[in-house]
Short mmCIF file of C-alpha atoms in Angstrom, two decimals:
data_model
loop_
_atom_site.label_atom_id
_atom_site.label_comp_id
_atom_site.label_asym_id
_atom_site.label_seq_id
_atom_site.Cartn_x
_atom_site.Cartn_y
_atom_site.Cartn_z
CA VAL A 15 0.00 0.00 0.00
CA LEU A 16 2.78 2.42 0.86
CA ASP A 17 4.52 1.83 -2.47
CA ARG A 18 1.28 2.46 -4.35
CA ALA A 19 0.60 5.61 -2.33
CA VAL A 20 4.05 6.96 -3.19
CA ARG A 21 3.53 6.13 -6.87
CA ALA A 22 0.12 7.81 -6.78
CA GLN A 23 1.63 10.93 -5.23
CA ASN A 24 4.47 10.97 -7.78
CA SER A 25 1.85 10.68 -10.54
CA GLY A 26 0.06 13.79 -9.30
CA CYS A 27 -2.74 12.24 -7.26
CA ALA A 28 -3.95 14.34 -4.36
CA GLY A 29 -4.39 11.33 -2.07
CA VAL A 30 -5.40 7.71 -1.65
CA VAL A 31 -7.97 5.47 -0.05
CA CYS A 32 -6.45 3.07 2.46
CA SER A 33 -7.40 1.26 5.64
CA GLY A 34 -6.81 2.77 9.04
CA GLU A 35 -3.96 0.29 9.43
CA GLU A 36 -1.96 2.03 6.70
CA ALA A 37 -3.00 5.64 7.28
CA LYS A 38 -0.20 6.53 9.68
CA VAL A 39 2.67 5.23 7.56
CA VAL A 40 1.21 6.73 4.36
CA LYS A 41 0.83 10.13 6.05
CA GLN A 42 4.39 9.95 7.42
CA LYS A 43 5.85 9.05 4.02
CA CYS A 44 3.72 11.25 1.77
CA GLY A 45 3.30 14.29 4.03
CA THR A 46 0.41 16.19 5.51
CA SER A 47 -0.81 17.69 2.23
CA PHE A 48 -1.40 14.21 0.74
CA LYS A 49 -5.03 13.33 1.51
CA ILE A 50 -6.02 10.02 3.06
CA VAL A 51 -9.56 8.61 2.95
CA VAL A 52 -10.24 5.72 5.33
CA PRO A 53 -13.27 3.44 4.83
CA GLY A 54 -14.33 0.63 7.16
CA ILE A 55 -14.99 2.93 10.08
CA ARG A 56 -16.63 1.14 12.99
CA PRO A 57 -17.31 3.03 16.22
CA GLU A 58 -16.76 0.86 19.29
CA TRP A 59 -20.49 0.96 20.09
CA ALA A 60 -21.54 -0.16 16.59
CA SER A 61 -22.38 -3.77 15.95
CA VAL A 62 -22.67 -4.58 12.26
CA SER A 63 -24.35 -7.92 11.61
CA GLY A 64 -22.51 -10.03 9.05
CA ASP A 65 -19.74 -7.44 8.83
CA ASP A 66 -17.31 -8.24 6.03
CA GLN A 67 -14.86 -5.48 6.93
CA SER A 68 -11.68 -6.95 8.37
CA ARG A 69 -9.46 -3.87 8.43
CA ILE A 70 -11.54 -1.56 10.57
CA ALA A 71 -10.78 1.50 12.68
CA THR A 72 -12.77 3.69 15.01
CA PRO A 73 -13.32 7.30 13.91
CA SER A 74 -10.81 8.63 16.45
CA GLN A 75 -8.19 5.97 15.60
CA ALA A 76 -8.40 6.79 11.90
CA ILE A 77 -8.12 10.54 12.46
CA ARG A 78 -5.31 10.15 14.99
CA ASP A 79 -3.39 8.07 12.45
CA GLY A 80 -3.72 10.62 9.66
CA ALA A 81 -7.10 10.22 7.95
CA ASP A 82 -8.35 13.43 6.40
CA MET A 83 -11.73 11.89 5.60
CA ILE A 84 -13.52 8.83 6.94
CA VAL A 85 -16.20 6.69 5.33
CA VAL A 86 -18.92 5.45 7.66
CA GLY A 87 -21.65 3.40 6.02
CA ARG A 88 -23.40 0.55 7.76
CA PRO A 89 -22.97 1.79 11.35
CA ILE A 90 -25.17 4.73 10.34
CA ARG A 91 -27.34 3.13 7.66
CA ASN A 92 -28.22 0.08 9.78
CA ALA A 93 -28.67 1.93 13.07
CA GLU A 94 -32.08 2.00 14.69
CA ASP A 95 -31.77 5.79 14.63
CA PRO A 96 -29.33 6.81 11.85
CA ARG A 97 -29.40 10.47 12.84
CA GLU A 98 -28.41 9.61 16.41
CA ALA A 99 -25.65 7.28 15.17
CA ALA A 100 -24.24 10.00 12.93
CA GLN A 101 -24.38 12.50 15.79
CA LYS A 102 -22.47 10.13 18.08
CA ILE A 103 -19.75 9.81 15.45
CA ILE A 104 -19.58 13.59 15.05
CA GLU A 105 -19.23 13.93 18.82
CA GLU A 106 -16.42 11.35 18.90
CA ILE A 107 -14.59 13.25 16.18
CA SER A 108 -15.17 16.57 17.97
CA ILE A 109 -13.84 15.25 21.27
CA PHE A 110 -10.75 13.89 19.54
CA ASP A 111 -10.24 17.05 17.49
CA ASN A 112 -10.54 19.30 20.55
CA SER A 113 -7.91 17.28 22.43
CA LYS A 114 -5.18 18.12 19.89
#
């Protein structure tokens, strides 16, 4: 993943999509201006039935490790109250962001 991220950057790409597991090393190698999008976001409180995501991260883990954007699908879509689920994720991000 790191090699591909470096090649993407050298080819003029503005960023890459990678798991939370790679975000930190990609950000360190490619710099802060290189954007990282992390899918597979699973808040600790979210239980996703039949989840096929194996390389997951919490919102705060992904951001701490360098994600500029996170992709949260099923934890919101499948929640009993999607608006409440989204709000909880926003609060988690805000708490993390304010602690910097």
